[in-house]
Tab-separated table of C-alpha atoms in Angstrom:
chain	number	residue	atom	x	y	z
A	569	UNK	CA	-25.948	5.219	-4.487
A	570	UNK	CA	-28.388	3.822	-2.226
A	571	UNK	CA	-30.336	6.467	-0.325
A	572	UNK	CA	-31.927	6.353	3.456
A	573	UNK	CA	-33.624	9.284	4.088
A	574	UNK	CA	-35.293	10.216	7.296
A	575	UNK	CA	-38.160	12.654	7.831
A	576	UNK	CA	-36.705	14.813	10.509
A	577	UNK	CA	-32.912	15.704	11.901
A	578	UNK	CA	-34.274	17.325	14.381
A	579	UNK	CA	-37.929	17.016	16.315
A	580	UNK	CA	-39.028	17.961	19.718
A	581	UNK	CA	-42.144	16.641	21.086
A	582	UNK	CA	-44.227	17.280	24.707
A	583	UNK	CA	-44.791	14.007	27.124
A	584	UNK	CA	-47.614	12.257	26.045
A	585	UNK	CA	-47.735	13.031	22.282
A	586	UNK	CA	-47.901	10.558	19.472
A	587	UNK	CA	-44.612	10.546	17.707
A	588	UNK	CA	-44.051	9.343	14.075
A	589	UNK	CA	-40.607	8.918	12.963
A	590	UNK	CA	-40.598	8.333	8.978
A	591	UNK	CA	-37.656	6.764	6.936
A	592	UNK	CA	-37.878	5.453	3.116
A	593	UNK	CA	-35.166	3.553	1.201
A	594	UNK	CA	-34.485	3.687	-2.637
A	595	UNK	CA	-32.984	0.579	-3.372
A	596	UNK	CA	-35.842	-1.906	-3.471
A	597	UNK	CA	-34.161	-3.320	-0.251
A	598	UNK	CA	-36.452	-6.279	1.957
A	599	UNK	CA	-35.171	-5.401	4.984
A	600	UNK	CA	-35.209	-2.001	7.296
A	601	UNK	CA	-34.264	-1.689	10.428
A	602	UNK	CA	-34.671	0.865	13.349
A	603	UNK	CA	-32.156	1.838	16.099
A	604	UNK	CA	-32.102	4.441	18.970
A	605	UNK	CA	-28.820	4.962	19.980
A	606	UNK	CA	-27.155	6.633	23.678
A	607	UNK	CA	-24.149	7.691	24.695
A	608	UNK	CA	-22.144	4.883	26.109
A	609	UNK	CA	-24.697	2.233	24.773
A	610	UNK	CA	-24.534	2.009	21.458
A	611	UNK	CA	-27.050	1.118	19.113
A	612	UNK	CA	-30.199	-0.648	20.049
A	613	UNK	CA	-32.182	-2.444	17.899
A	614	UNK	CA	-35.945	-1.579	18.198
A	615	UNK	CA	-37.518	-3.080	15.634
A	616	UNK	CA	-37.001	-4.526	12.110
A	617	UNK	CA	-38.822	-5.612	8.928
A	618	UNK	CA	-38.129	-8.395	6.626
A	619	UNK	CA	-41.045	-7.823	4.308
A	620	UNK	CA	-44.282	-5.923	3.597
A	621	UNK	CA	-46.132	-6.077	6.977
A	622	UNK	CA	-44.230	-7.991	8.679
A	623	UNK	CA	-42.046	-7.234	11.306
A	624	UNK	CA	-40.084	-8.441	14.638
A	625	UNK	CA	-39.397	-6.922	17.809
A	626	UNK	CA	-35.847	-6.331	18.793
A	627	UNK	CA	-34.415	-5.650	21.950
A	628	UNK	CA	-36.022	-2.661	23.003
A	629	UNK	CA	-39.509	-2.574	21.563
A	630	UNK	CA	-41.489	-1.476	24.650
A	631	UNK	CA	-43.328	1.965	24.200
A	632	UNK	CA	-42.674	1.670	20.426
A	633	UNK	CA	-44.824	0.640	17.117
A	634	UNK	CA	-43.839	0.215	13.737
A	635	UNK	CA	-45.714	-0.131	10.177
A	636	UNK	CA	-44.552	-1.018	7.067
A	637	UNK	CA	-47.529	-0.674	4.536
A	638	UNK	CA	-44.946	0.070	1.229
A	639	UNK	CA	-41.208	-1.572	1.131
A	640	UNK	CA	-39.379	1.578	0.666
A	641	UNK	CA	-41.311	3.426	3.619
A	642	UNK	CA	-40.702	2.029	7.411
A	643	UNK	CA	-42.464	3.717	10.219
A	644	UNK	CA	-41.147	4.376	13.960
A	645	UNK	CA	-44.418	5.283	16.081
A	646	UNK	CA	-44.327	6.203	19.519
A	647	UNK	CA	-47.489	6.011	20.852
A	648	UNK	CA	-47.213	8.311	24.105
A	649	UNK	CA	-44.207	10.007	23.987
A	650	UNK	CA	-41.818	9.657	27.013
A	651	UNK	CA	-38.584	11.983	28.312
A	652	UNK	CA	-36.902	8.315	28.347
A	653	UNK	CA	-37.387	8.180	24.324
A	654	UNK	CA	-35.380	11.462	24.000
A	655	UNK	CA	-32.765	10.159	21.635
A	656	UNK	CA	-31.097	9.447	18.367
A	657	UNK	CA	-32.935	7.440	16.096
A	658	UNK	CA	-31.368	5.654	13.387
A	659	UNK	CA	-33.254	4.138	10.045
A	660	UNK	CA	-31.020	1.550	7.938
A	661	UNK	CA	-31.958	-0.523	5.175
A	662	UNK	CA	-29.901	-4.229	4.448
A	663	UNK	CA	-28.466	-4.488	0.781
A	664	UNK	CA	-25.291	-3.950	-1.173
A	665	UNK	CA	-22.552	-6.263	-2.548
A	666	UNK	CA	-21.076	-7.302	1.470
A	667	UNK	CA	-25.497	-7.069	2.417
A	668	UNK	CA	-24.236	-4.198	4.740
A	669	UNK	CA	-26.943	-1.783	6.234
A	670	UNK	CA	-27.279	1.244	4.838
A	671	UNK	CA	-28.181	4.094	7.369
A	672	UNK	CA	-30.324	7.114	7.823
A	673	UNK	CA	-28.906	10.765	9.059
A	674	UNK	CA	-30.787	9.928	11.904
A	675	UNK	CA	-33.408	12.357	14.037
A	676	UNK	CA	-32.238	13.169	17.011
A	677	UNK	CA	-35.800	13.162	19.029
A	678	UNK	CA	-36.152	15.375	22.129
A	679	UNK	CA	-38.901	15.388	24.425
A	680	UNK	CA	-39.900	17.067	27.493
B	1467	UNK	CA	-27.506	-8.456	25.094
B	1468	UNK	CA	-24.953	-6.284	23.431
B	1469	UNK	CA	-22.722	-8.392	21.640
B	1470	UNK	CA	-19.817	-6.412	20.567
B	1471	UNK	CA	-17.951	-4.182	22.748
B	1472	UNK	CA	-14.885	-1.559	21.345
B	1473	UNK	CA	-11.468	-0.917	23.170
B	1474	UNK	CA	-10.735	1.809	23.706
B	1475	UNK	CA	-13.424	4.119	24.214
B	1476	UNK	CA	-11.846	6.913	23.056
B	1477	UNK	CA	-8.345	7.138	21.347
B	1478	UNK	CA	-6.508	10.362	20.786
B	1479	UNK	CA	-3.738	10.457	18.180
B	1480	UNK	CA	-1.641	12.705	15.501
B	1481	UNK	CA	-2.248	13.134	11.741
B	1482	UNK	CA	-0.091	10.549	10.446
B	1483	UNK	CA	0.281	7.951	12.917
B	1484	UNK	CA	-2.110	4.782	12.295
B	1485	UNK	CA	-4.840	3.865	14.891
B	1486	UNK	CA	-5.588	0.596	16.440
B	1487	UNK	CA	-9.251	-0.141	17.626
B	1488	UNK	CA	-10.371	-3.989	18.919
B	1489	UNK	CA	-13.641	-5.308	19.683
B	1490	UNK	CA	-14.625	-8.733	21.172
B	1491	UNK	CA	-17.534	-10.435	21.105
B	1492	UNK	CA	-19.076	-13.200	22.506
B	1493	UNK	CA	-21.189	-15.939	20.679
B	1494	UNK	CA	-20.585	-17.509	17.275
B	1495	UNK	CA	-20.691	-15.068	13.994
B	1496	UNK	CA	-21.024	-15.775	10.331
B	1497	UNK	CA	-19.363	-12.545	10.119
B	1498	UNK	CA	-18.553	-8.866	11.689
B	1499	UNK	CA	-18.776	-5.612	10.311
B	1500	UNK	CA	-16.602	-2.035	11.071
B	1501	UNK	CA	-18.858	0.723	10.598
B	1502	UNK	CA	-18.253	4.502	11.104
B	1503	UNK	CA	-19.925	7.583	11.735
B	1504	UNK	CA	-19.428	10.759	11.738
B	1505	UNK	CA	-20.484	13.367	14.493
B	1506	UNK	CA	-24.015	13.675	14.637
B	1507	UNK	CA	-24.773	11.421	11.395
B	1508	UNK	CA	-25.846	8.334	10.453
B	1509	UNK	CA	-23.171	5.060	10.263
B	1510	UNK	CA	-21.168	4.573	7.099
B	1511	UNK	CA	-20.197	0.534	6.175
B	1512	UNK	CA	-16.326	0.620	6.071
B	1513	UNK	CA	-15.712	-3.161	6.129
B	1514	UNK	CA	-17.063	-7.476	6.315
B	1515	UNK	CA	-15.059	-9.812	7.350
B	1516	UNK	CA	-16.161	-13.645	6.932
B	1517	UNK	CA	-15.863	-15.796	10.018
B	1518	UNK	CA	-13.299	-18.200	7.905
B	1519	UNK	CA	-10.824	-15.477	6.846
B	1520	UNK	CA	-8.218	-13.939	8.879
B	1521	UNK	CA	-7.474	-10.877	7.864
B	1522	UNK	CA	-9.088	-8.573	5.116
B	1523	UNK	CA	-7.622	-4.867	3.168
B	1524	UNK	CA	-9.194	-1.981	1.848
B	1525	UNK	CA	-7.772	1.285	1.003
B	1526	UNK	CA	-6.003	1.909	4.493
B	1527	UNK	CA	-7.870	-0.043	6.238
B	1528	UNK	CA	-6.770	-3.408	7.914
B	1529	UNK	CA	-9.083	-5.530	10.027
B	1530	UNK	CA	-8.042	-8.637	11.808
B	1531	UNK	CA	-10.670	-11.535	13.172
B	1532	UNK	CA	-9.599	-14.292	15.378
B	1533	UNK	CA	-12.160	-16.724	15.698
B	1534	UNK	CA	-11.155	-18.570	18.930
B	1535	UNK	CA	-10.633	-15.747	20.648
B	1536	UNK	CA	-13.912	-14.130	19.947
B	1537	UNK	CA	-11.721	-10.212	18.758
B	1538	UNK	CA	-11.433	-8.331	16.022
B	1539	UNK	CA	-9.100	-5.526	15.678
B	1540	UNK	CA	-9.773	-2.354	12.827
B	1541	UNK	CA	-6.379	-0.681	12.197
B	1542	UNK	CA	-6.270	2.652	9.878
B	1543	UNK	CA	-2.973	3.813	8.671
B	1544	UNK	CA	-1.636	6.996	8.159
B	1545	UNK	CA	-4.515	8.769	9.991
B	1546	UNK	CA	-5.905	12.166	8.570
B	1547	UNK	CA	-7.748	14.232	10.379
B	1548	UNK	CA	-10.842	13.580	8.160
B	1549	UNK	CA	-10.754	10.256	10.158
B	1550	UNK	CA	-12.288	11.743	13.338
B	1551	UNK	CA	-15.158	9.758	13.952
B	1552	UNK	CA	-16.951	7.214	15.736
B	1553	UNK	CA	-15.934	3.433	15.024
B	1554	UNK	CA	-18.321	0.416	15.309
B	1555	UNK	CA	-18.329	-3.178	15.367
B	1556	UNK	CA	-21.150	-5.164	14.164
B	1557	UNK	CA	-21.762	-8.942	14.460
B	1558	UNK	CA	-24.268	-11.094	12.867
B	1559	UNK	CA	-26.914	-12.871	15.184
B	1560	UNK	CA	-25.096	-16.218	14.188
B	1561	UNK	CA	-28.107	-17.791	12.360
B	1562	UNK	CA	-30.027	-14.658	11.609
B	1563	UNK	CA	-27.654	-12.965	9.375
B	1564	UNK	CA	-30.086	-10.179	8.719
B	1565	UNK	CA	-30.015	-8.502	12.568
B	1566	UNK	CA	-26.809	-6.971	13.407
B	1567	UNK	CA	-25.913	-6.650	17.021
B	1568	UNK	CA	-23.781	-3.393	17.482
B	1569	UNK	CA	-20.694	-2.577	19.844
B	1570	UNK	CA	-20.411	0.814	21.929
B	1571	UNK	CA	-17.645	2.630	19.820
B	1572	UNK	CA	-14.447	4.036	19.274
B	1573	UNK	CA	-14.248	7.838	19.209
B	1574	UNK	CA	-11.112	8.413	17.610
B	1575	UNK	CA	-10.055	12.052	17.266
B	1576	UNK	CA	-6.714	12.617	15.411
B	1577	UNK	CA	-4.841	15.453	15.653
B	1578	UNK	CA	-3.940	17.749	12.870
């Protein structure tokens, strides 16, 4: 069974803090992927990773950073924490028979 | 530039009786996805259909995809209450196979 886990379910954080959101994959898997997701807007696509140190902007990147030094490990940093950026967060990885993404519990980021 | 969007938001129905969820999109897919999730968890793949087939099975799930119409429709029979979640549509980026581009959601509570 392929395994996303994420560092946190649950994190609060003050205005102006640097935030790091952690999520590794076990399944050898290319590509990660991270979402934030709110009510009535579904998931947004922040940032993903096709490879080793490389990486592409989604549709929300602004405010956020990512690093991918390993392949199983993929990074969410927020650099100065906002109360906009309280939110779900959701880690997947891309694999599997029907190359479905495989998701995260997801950390559910608070801060004030 | 969400892609997907579910009808209807929310759908309320008895243990038993089957459930009926759509989603349109709007540019060209190589294929589309029906995810769930649970409250307060991370999304589960249910189910890929190919942009050149019509309809695809599994377990008691059906999903439809018309093409020229730019809809899919997720229908799950004989409901149990274990069913109460969150349903998703995903579509493909057209060329870039690897994004997925996520709908709102159907929360479908059923009854037990």
């Amino acid at each position: 069974d392929v395994k996303v886990t994420q560092s946190s379910r649950y994190l609060v954080k003050r205005t102006g803090e640097k935030v790091f959101l952690e999520c590794v994959q076990d399944m050898d898997h290319e590509n990660m992927f991270w979402y934030r997701q709110d009510p009535g807007l579904g998931l947004r696509l922040i940032y993903f990773s096709y490879d080793v140190k490389m990486k592409e902007k989604g549709d929300i990147p602004e405010g956020y950073s990512v690093s991918r030094e390993k392949k199983e490990r993929f990074s969410l940093i927020l650099e100065s924490a906002s109360t906009n950026q309280t939110s779900m967060y959701l880690c997947a990885s891309l694999g599997g028979f029907f190359y479905e993404q495989y998701f995260g519990p997801g950390t559910r980021l608070t801060v004030t | 530039s969400q892609q997907g969007e579910e009808d209807p938001q929310a759908l309320s129905i008895q243990e038993g009786e089957n459930a009926t969820m759509n989603c349109s999109y709007k540019t060209s897919i190589n294929n589309l996805q029906w995810y769930r999730q649970n409250s307060g968890r991370g999304l589960v793949h249910l189910i890929l259909i190919r942009s050149n087939e019509r309809e695809k099975h599994s377990g008691r799930l059906r999903v439809t995809l018309d093409t020229s119409k730019k809809s899919s429709s997720l229908l799950i029979t004989a409901s149990r209450a274990a069913d109460t979640a969150s349903y998703f549509c995903a579509t493909d980026w057209g060329g870039a196979t690897n994004k997925l581009i996520f709908g709102t959601g159907t929360l479908l509570a059923v009854q037990p």
